[in-house]
Coordinates of N, CA and C in Angstrom, one line a residue:
M1 N -18.0 -17.9 12.6 CA -18.0 -18.0 14.0 C -18.9 -17.0 14.6
Q2 N -19.5 -17.2 15.7 CA -20.4 -16.3 16.5 C -19.5 -15.3 17.3
A3 N -19.7 -14.0 17.1 CA -18.9 -13.0 17.8 C -19.7 -11.7 18.0
T4 N -19.3 -10.9 18.8 CA -19.8 -9.5 19.0 C -18.7 -8.5 19.0
V5 N -18.8 -7.5 18.1 CA -17.8 -6.5 18.0 C -18.4 -5.2 18.6
R6 N -17.7 -4.5 19.4 CA -18.3 -3.3 20.1 C -17.7 -2.0 19.7
G7 N -18.5 -1.0 19.9 CA -18.0 0.4 19.6 C -18.5 1.3 20.7
H8 N -18.0 2.5 20.7 CA -18.4 3.5 21.7 C -18.3 4.9 21.1
Q9 N -19.3 5.8 21.5 CA -19.3 7.2 21.1 C -19.5 8.0 22.3
G10 N -18.7 9.0 22.5 CA -18.9 10.0 23.6 C -19.5 11.2 23.0
L11 N -20.6 11.7 23.6 CA -21.4 12.8 23.1 C -21.5 13.9 24.2
L12 N -20.4 14.6 24.6 CA -20.3 15.6 25.6 C -20.7 15.0 27.0
F13 N -22.0 15.1 27.3 CA -22.5 14.6 28.6 C -23.2 13.2 28.4
L14 N -23.3 12.7 27.2 CA -24.0 11.5 27.0 C -23.0 10.5 26.3
M15 N -23.4 9.3 26.2 CA -22.6 8.3 25.4 C -23.4 7.2 24.9
R16 N -22.9 6.6 23.8 CA -23.6 5.5 23.2 C -22.7 4.3 23.2
F17 N -23.3 3.1 23.5 CA -22.6 1.8 23.5 C -23.2 1.1 22.2
L18 N -22.3 0.8 21.3 CA -22.7 0.1 20.1 C -22.2 -1.3 20.1
S19 N -22.9 -2.2 19.4 CA -22.4 -3.5 19.2 C -23.0 -4.1 17.9
R20 N -22.2 -5.0 17.3 CA -22.7 -5.7 16.1 C -22.3 -7.2 16.3
G21 N -23.3 -8.0 16.4 CA -23.1 -9.4 16.7 C -23.7 -10.3 15.6
G22 N -23.2 -11.5 15.6 CA -23.7 -12.4 14.6 C -22.7 -13.5 14.2
M23 N -23.0 -14.1 13.1 CA -22.0 -15.1 12.5 C -21.1 -14.4 11.5
F24 N -19.8 -14.5 11.7 CA -18.9 -13.8 10.8 C -17.9 -14.8 10.2
C25 N -17.6 -14.6 8.9 CA -16.4 -15.2 8.3 C -15.2 -14.4 8.6
R26 N -14.1 -14.9 8.2 CA -12.8 -14.1 8.5 C -12.9 -12.7 7.9
S27 N -13.2 -12.5 6.7 CA -13.2 -11.2 6.0 C -14.2 -10.3 6.6
C28 N -15.5 -10.8 6.8 CA -16.5 -10.0 7.4 C -16.2 -9.6 8.9
G29 N -15.6 -10.5 9.6 CA -15.3 -10.2 11.0 C -14.2 -9.1 11.1
L30 N -13.1 -9.3 10.3 CA -12.1 -8.3 10.3 C -12.6 -6.9 9.8
A31 N -13.4 -6.9 8.8 CA -14.0 -5.6 8.3 C -14.8 -5.0 9.4
T32 N -15.6 -5.7 10.1 CA -16.5 -5.2 11.1 C -15.6 -4.7 12.3
Y33 N -14.6 -5.5 12.7 CA -13.7 -5.0 13.8 C -13.0 -3.7 13.4
R34 N -12.5 -3.7 12.2 CA -11.7 -2.5 11.8 C -12.6 -1.2 11.7
E35 N -13.8 -1.4 11.2 CA -14.8 -0.3 11.0 C -15.2 0.2 12.4
M36 N -15.6 -0.7 13.3 CA -16.1 -0.3 14.6 C -15.0 0.3 15.5
S37 N -13.8 -0.3 15.4 CA -12.7 0.2 16.2 C -12.2 1.5 15.7
A38 N -12.2 1.7 14.4 CA -11.7 3.0 13.9 C -12.7 4.1 14.3
K39 N -14.0 3.9 14.2 CA -14.9 4.9 14.6 C -14.8 5.2 16.1
T40 N -14.6 4.1 16.9 CA -14.4 4.3 18.3 C -13.2 5.1 18.6
L41 N -12.1 4.9 17.9 CA -10.9 5.7 18.1 C -11.1 7.2 18.0
W42 N -12.0 7.7 17.1 CA -12.1 9.1 17.0 C -13.4 9.6 17.6
Q43 N -14.4 8.8 17.8 CA -15.7 9.2 18.3 C -15.8 8.9 19.8
G44 N -15.0 8.1 20.3 CA -15.2 7.6 21.7 C -14.7 8.4 22.8
W45 N -14.0 9.5 22.6 CA -13.3 10.2 23.7 C -14.1 11.5 24.1
W46 N -15.2 11.8 23.6 CA -15.8 13.1 23.8 C -16.8 13.3 24.9
S47 N -16.7 12.5 26.0 CA -17.4 12.7 27.2 C -16.5 12.3 28.4
P48 N -16.8 12.9 29.5 CA -15.9 12.6 30.7 C -15.7 11.1 31.0
L49 N -16.7 10.3 31.0 CA -16.6 8.9 31.3 C -16.0 8.1 30.2
S50 N -16.2 8.6 29.0 CA -15.7 7.9 27.8 C -14.2 7.8 27.7
V51 N -13.5 8.7 28.4 CA -12.1 8.6 28.4 C -11.6 7.3 29.0
A52 N -12.4 6.7 29.9 CA -12.1 5.4 30.5 C -12.7 4.3 29.8
I53 N -13.9 4.5 29.2 CA -14.7 3.4 28.6 C -14.1 3.1 27.2
T54 N -13.6 4.1 26.5 CA -13.1 3.9 25.1 C -12.0 2.9 25.1
P55 N -10.9 3.0 25.9 CA -9.9 2.0 25.9 C -10.4 0.6 26.2
L56 N -11.3 0.5 27.2 CA -11.9 -0.8 27.5 C -12.6 -1.4 26.3
T57 N -13.3 -0.6 25.6 CA -14.1 -1.1 24.4 C -13.1 -1.6 23.4
L58 N -12.0 -0.9 23.1 CA -11.0 -1.3 22.2 C -10.3 -2.6 22.6
L59 N -10.1 -2.7 23.9 CA -9.4 -3.9 24.4 C -10.4 -5.1 24.3
M60 N -11.7 -4.9 24.5 CA -12.7 -6.0 24.4 C -12.7 -6.5 22.9
N61 N -12.5 -5.6 22.0 CA -12.5 -6.0 20.5 C -11.3 -6.9 20.1
L62 N -10.3 -6.9 21.0 CA -9.1 -7.7 20.6 C -9.4 -9.2 20.6
G63 N -10.3 -9.6 21.5 CA -10.7 -11.0 21.6 C -11.3 -11.5 20.3
P64 N -12.4 -10.9 19.8 CA -13.0 -11.3 18.5 C -12.0 -11.2 17.3
R65 N -11.2 -10.1 17.4 CA -10.2 -9.9 16.3 C -9.2 -11.1 16.2
G66 N -8.8 -11.6 17.4 CA -7.8 -12.7 17.4 C -8.5 -14.0 16.8
R67 N -9.8 -14.2 17.2 CA -10.5 -15.4 16.7 C -10.8 -15.2 15.2
F68 N -11.1 -14.0 14.7 CA -11.3 -13.8 13.3 C -10.1 -14.2 12.5
R69 N -8.9 -13.8 13.0 CA -7.7 -14.0 12.3 C -7.3 -15.5 12.2
K70 N -7.8 -16.3 13.1 CA -7.5 -17.7 13.1 C -8.4 -18.5 12.1
L71 N -9.4 -17.8 11.6 CA -10.3 -18.5 10.7 C -9.7 -18.6 9.3
A72 N -10.1 -19.6 8.5 CA -9.6 -19.7 7.2 C -10.3 -18.7 6.3
A73 N -9.7 -18.4 5.1 CA -10.3 -17.4 4.2 C -11.7 -18.0 3.7
P74 N -12.7 -17.1 3.5 CA -14.0 -17.6 3.1 C -14.0 -18.2 1.7
V75 N -14.8 -19.3 1.6 CA -14.9 -19.9 0.3 C -16.4 -20.1 0.0
G76 N -16.8 -19.8 -1.2 CA -18.2 -20.0 -1.5 C -19.1 -19.0 -0.8
G77 N -20.3 -19.5 -0.4 CA -21.3 -18.6 0.2 C -22.3 -18.1 -0.7
F78 N -23.4 -17.6 -0.2 CA -24.5 -17.1 -1.1 C -24.3 -15.6 -1.4
R79 N -23.4 -14.9 -0.7 CA -23.1 -13.5 -1.1 C -21.6 -13.3 -0.9
P80 N -21.1 -12.3 -1.5 CA -19.7 -12.0 -1.3 C -19.4 -11.5 0.1
S81 N -18.2 -11.8 0.6 CA -17.9 -11.3 1.9 C -17.4 -9.9 1.9
L82 N -17.4 -9.2 3.0 CA -16.9 -7.8 3.1 C -15.4 -7.8 2.9
D83 N -15.0 -6.6 2.3 CA -13.6 -6.4 2.1 C -13.0 -5.8 3.5
P84 N -12.0 -6.5 4.1 CA -11.5 -6.0 5.4 C -10.9 -4.6 5.2
G85 N -10.4 -4.2 4.0 CA -9.8 -2.9 3.8 C -8.5 -2.7 4.5
K86 N -8.1 -1.5 4.7 CA -6.8 -1.2 5.4 C -6.8 -1.6 6.8
S87 N -5.7 -1.9 7.3 CA -5.6 -2.2 8.8 C -6.0 -1.0 9.6
L88 N -6.3 -1.3 10.8 CA -6.9 -0.3 11.7 C -6.1 1.0 11.8
L89 N -4.8 0.9 12.0 CA -4.0 2.2 12.2 C -3.7 2.9 10.9
R90 N -4.1 2.3 9.8 CA -3.9 3.0 8.5 C -5.1 3.7 8.0
R91 N -6.2 3.7 8.7 CA -7.4 4.3 8.4 C -7.4 5.8 8.8
P92 N -8.0 6.7 8.0 CA -8.0 8.1 8.4 C -8.8 8.3 9.7
E93 N -9.8 7.6 9.9 CA -10.6 7.8 11.2 C -9.8 7.5 12.4
A94 N -9.0 6.4 12.3 CA -8.2 6.0 13.4 C -7.1 7.1 13.7
L95 N -6.6 7.7 12.7 CA -5.6 8.8 12.9 C -6.2 10.0 13.6
L96 N -7.5 10.2 13.5 CA -8.1 11.3 14.2 C -8.0 11.1 15.7
F97 N -7.7 9.9 16.1 CA -7.5 9.5 17.5 C -6.4 10.4 18.1
L98 N -5.5 10.8 17.2 CA -4.4 11.7 17.7 C -4.8 13.0 18.2
V99 N -6.0 13.5 17.7 CA -6.5 14.8 18.2 C -6.8 14.8 19.7
P100 N -7.6 13.9 20.3 CA -7.7 14.0 21.7 C -6.5 13.6 22.5
M101 N -5.6 12.7 21.9 CA -4.4 12.4 22.6 C -3.4 13.6 22.6
T102 N -3.4 14.4 21.5 CA -2.6 15.6 21.5 C -3.1 16.6 22.5
L103 N -4.5 16.8 22.6 CA -5.1 17.7 23.5 C -4.7 17.3 24.9
V104 N -4.7 16.0 25.3 CA -4.3 15.6 26.6 C -2.8 15.8 26.8
A105 N -2.0 15.5 25.8 CA -0.6 15.7 26.0 C -0.2 17.1 26.1
V106 N -0.9 18.1 25.5 CA -0.7 19.5 25.6 C -1.3 20.1 26.9
A107 N -2.5 19.6 27.3 CA -3.2 20.2 28.4 C -2.5 19.9 29.7
I108 N -1.9 18.8 29.9 CA -1.3 18.5 31.2 C -0.1 19.3 31.5
P109 N 0.9 19.4 30.5 CA 2.0 20.3 30.8 C 1.6 21.8 30.9
A110 N 0.6 22.2 30.1 CA 0.1 23.6 30.1 C -0.5 23.9 31.5
L111 N -1.2 23.0 32.1 CA -1.7 23.2 33.4 C -0.6 23.3 34.5
V112 N 0.4 22.5 34.3 CA 1.5 22.5 35.2 C 2.3 23.9 35.1
V113 N 2.5 24.3 33.9 CA 3.2 25.6 33.7 C 2.3 26.8 34.2
F114 N 1.0 26.7 33.9 CA 0.1 27.8 34.4 C 0.1 27.8 35.9
G115 N 0.1 26.7 36.5 CA 0.1 26.6 38.0 C 1.4 27.2 38.5
A116 N 2.5 26.9 37.9 CA 3.8 27.5 38.3 C 3.9 29.0 38.2
I117 N 3.3 29.5 37.1 CA 3.3 30.9 36.8 C 2.4 31.6 37.8
V118 N 1.2 31.1 38.1 CA 0.3 31.7 39.0 C 0.9 31.7 40.4
D119 N 1.6 30.5 40.8 CA 2.2 30.4 42.1 C 3.4 31.4 42.2
G120 N 4.1 31.5 41.1 CA 5.3 32.4 41.2 C 5.0 33.8 41.2
T121 N 3.9 34.3 40.6 CA 3.6 35.7 40.5 C 2.8 36.1 41.7
G122 N 2.4 35.2 42.6 CA 1.7 35.6 43.8 C 0.3 35.8 43.6
I123 N -0.3 35.4 42.5 CA -1.8 35.5 42.4 C -2.4 34.7 43.4
G124 N -3.3 35.3 44.2 CA -4.0 34.5 45.2 C -3.2 34.5 46.5
K125 N -2.0 35.1 46.6 CA -1.2 35.1 47.8 C -1.3 36.4 48.5
A126 N -1.3 36.4 49.8 CA -1.3 37.7 50.5 C 0.0 38.4 50.5
P127 N 0.1 39.7 50.3 CA 1.4 40.4 50.2 C 2.0 40.4 51.7
T128 N 3.3 40.5 51.7 CA 4.0 40.6 53.0 C 4.0 42.1 53.4
L129 N 3.5 42.4 54.6 CA 3.5 43.8 55.0 C 4.7 44.1 55.9
A130 N 5.4 45.2 55.6 CA 6.5 45.7 56.4 C 6.1 47.0 57.1
V131 N 6.7 47.2 58.2 CA 6.5 48.5 58.9 C 6.8 49.6 58.0
G132 N 5.9 50.6 57.9 CA 6.1 51.7 57.1 C 5.3 51.6 55.7
D133 N 4.8 50.4 55.4 CA 4.0 50.3 54.2 C 2.7 50.9 54.3
C134 N 2.1 51.4 53.3 CA 0.7 51.9 53.2 C -0.1 50.9 52.5
V135 N -1.3 50.7 53.0 CA -2.2 49.7 52.4 C -3.6 50.2 52.2
R136 N -4.3 49.5 51.4 CA -5.8 49.7 51.3 C -6.5 48.4 51.3
D137 N -7.7 48.4 51.8 CA -8.5 47.1 51.9 C -9.3 46.9 50.7
D138 N -9.1 45.9 49.9 CA -9.9 45.6 48.7 C -10.9 44.5 49.0
G139 N -11.1 44.2 50.3 CA -12.0 43.2 50.7 C -13.4 43.7 50.6
D140 N -14.4 42.7 50.9 CA -15.8 43.0 50.8 C -16.4 43.5 52.1
G141 N -15.6 43.9 53.0 CA -16.2 44.4 54.3 C -16.1 43.3 55.4
Q142 N -16.3 42.1 55.1 CA -16.2 41.0 56.0 C -14.8 40.4 56.0
D143 N -14.2 40.2 54.8 CA -12.9 39.6 54.7 C -11.9 40.7 54.3
E144 N -10.8 40.7 55.0 CA -9.7 41.7 54.6 C -9.0 41.2 53.4
D145 N -8.6 42.2 52.6 CA -7.7 41.9 51.4 C -6.8 43.1 51.2
W146 N -5.7 43.1 52.0 CA -4.8 44.2 52.0 C -4.0 44.2 50.8
E147 N -3.8 45.4 50.2 CA -3.0 45.6 49.0 C -2.0 46.8 49.4
V148 N -0.7 46.6 49.1 CA 0.3 47.6 49.4 C 0.1 48.7 48.3
V149 N 0.1 50.0 48.7 CA 0.0 51.1 47.8 C 1.0 52.2 48.1
D150 N 1.2 53.2 47.3 CA 2.1 54.3 47.5 C 1.5 55.1 48.7
C151 N 2.3 55.5 49.7 CA 1.9 56.3 50.8 C 1.4 57.7 50.4
G152 N 1.9 58.2 49.3 CA 1.4 59.5 48.8 C 0.2 59.5 48.0
S153 N -0.4 58.3 47.7 CA -1.5 58.3 46.8 C -2.8 58.4 47.7
A154 N -3.9 58.7 47.0 CA -5.2 58.8 47.6 C -5.8 57.5 48.1
D155 N -5.2 56.4 47.5 CA -5.7 55.1 47.8 C -5.2 54.6 49.2
A156 N -4.2 55.2 49.8 CA -3.6 54.8 51.0 C -4.6 55.0 52.2
E157 N -5.1 53.9 52.8 CA -6.1 54.0 53.9 C -5.5 53.8 55.2
Y158 N -4.4 52.9 55.3 CA -3.8 52.6 56.5 C -2.3 52.5 56.3
K159 N -1.5 52.7 57.4 CA -0.1 52.6 57.4 C 0.3 51.5 58.5
V160 N 1.2 50.6 58.1 CA 1.7 49.6 59.0 C 2.6 50.3 60.0
T161 N 2.2 50.3 61.3 CA 3.0 51.1 62.3 C 3.9 50.2 63.1
R162 N 3.5 49.0 63.4 CA 4.3 48.1 64.2 C 3.9 46.6 64.0
R163 N 4.7 45.7 64.4 CA 4.4 44.3 64.4 C 4.3 43.8 65.9
L164 N 3.3 43.0 66.1 CA 3.1 42.5 67.5 C 3.9 41.2 67.6
D165 N 5.1 41.4 68.2 CA 6.0 40.2 68.3 C 5.8 39.3 69.5
T166 N 5.2 39.9 70.6 CA 4.9 39.1 71.8 C 3.4 39.1 72.1
S167 N 3.0 38.3 73.0 CA 1.5 38.3 73.3 C 1.2 39.5 74.1
K168 N 2.1 40.2 74.7 CA 1.9 41.4 75.5 C 1.8 42.7 74.7
D169 N 2.3 42.6 73.4 CA 2.2 43.8 72.6 C 0.8 44.1 72.2
R170 N 0.5 45.4 72.1 CA -0.9 45.9 71.7 C -0.7 47.0 70.7
C171 N -1.8 47.1 69.9 CA -1.8 48.2 68.9 C -2.4 49.4 69.6
A172 N -2.2 50.6 69.0 CA -2.8 51.8 69.5 C -4.3 51.8 69.3
R173 N -5.0 52.6 70.1 CA -6.5 52.7 70.0 C -6.9 53.1 68.6
G174 N -7.8 52.4 68.0 CA -8.3 52.8 66.6 C -7.6 52.1 65.5
D175 N -6.5 51.3 65.8 CA -5.8 50.6 64.8 C -6.5 49.4 64.4
M176 N -6.2 49.0 63.1 CA -6.7 47.7 62.6 C -5.6 46.7 62.7
L177 N -6.0 45.4 62.7 CA -5.0 44.3 62.7 C -5.0 43.6 61.3
A178 N -3.8 43.4 60.8 CA -3.7 42.6 59.6 C -3.4 41.1 60.0
G179 N -4.0 40.2 59.4 CA -3.9 38.8 59.7 C -2.5 38.2 59.6
L180 N -2.3 37.0 60.1 CA -1.0 36.3 60.2 C -0.5 36.1 58.8
E181 N -1.4 35.9 57.8 CA -0.9 35.6 56.4 C -0.1 36.8 55.8
Y182 N -0.3 38.0 56.4 CA 0.4 39.2 55.8 C 1.8 39.5 56.5
S183 N 2.2 38.6 57.4 CA 3.5 38.8 58.1 C 4.5 38.0 57.4
P184 N 5.8 38.4 57.5 CA 6.9 37.6 56.8 C 7.0 36.2 57.4
D185 N 6.8 36.0 58.7 CA 6.9 34.7 59.3 C 5.6 33.9 59.4
K186 N 4.5 34.6 59.0 CA 3.1 34.0 59.1 C 2.7 33.6 60.5
A187 N 3.4 34.3 61.5 CA 3.1 34.0 62.9 C 2.8 35.3 63.7
T188 N 3.0 36.5 63.1 CA 2.8 37.7 63.9 C 1.8 38.6 63.2
M189 N 1.1 39.5 63.9 CA 0.1 40.4 63.4 C 0.7 41.8 63.3
S190 N 0.2 42.6 62.4 CA 0.7 43.9 62.2 C -0.4 44.9 62.6
C191 N 0.0 46.1 63.1 CA -0.9 47.2 63.5 C -1.0 48.1 62.3
L192 N -2.2 48.5 61.9 CA -2.5 49.4 60.8 C -3.2 50.6 61.4
S193 N -2.5 51.8 61.2 CA -3.1 53.0 61.7 C -3.8 53.7 60.5
P194 N -5.0 54.3 60.7 CA -5.6 55.1 59.6 C -4.8 56.2 59.2
T195 N -4.7 56.5 57.8 CA -3.9 57.6 57.3 C -4.8 58.8 57.2
R196 N -6.1 58.7 57.3 CA -6.9 59.9 57.2 C -7.7 60.2 58.5

């Protein structure tokens, strides 16, 4: 019967679409299907778009496979037919498909755990400033990045003197303002007096 069996290779940022078409007997068709699909199972996942294209390629091969299986066993012919060999999932190449699937299965929970750890430790979060805390500015001059330090250390640049609870409250002359993200309720500003 006339058929086309497809394969796919992912090559980091590139990919190759493979096909083998022609007239197939039952044995030659199954051998070609198993070979192309086994190679696709381990070579097809290695580029970003290939993650979606590889399953589609494997699904497209199911049509020719079903038609090959309905054919009668080959008889006669001018050359011997191909040996279909082991079934697809019993081939070593197909078992290598477990490598990318294991990476995906491990990567997703690892990213979730890493995100929870980062969120829980406060990485990337502004510290909450309390009246009496001493701070230093780790920012680049344009953006503030306050870090709480020991008031007795040489790193202490400012001390939190008060919180502006109402719109009428004002800081003393020469004080700096800490942004809303540094307050416990994220709605009030803090006055920072220079320690030097």
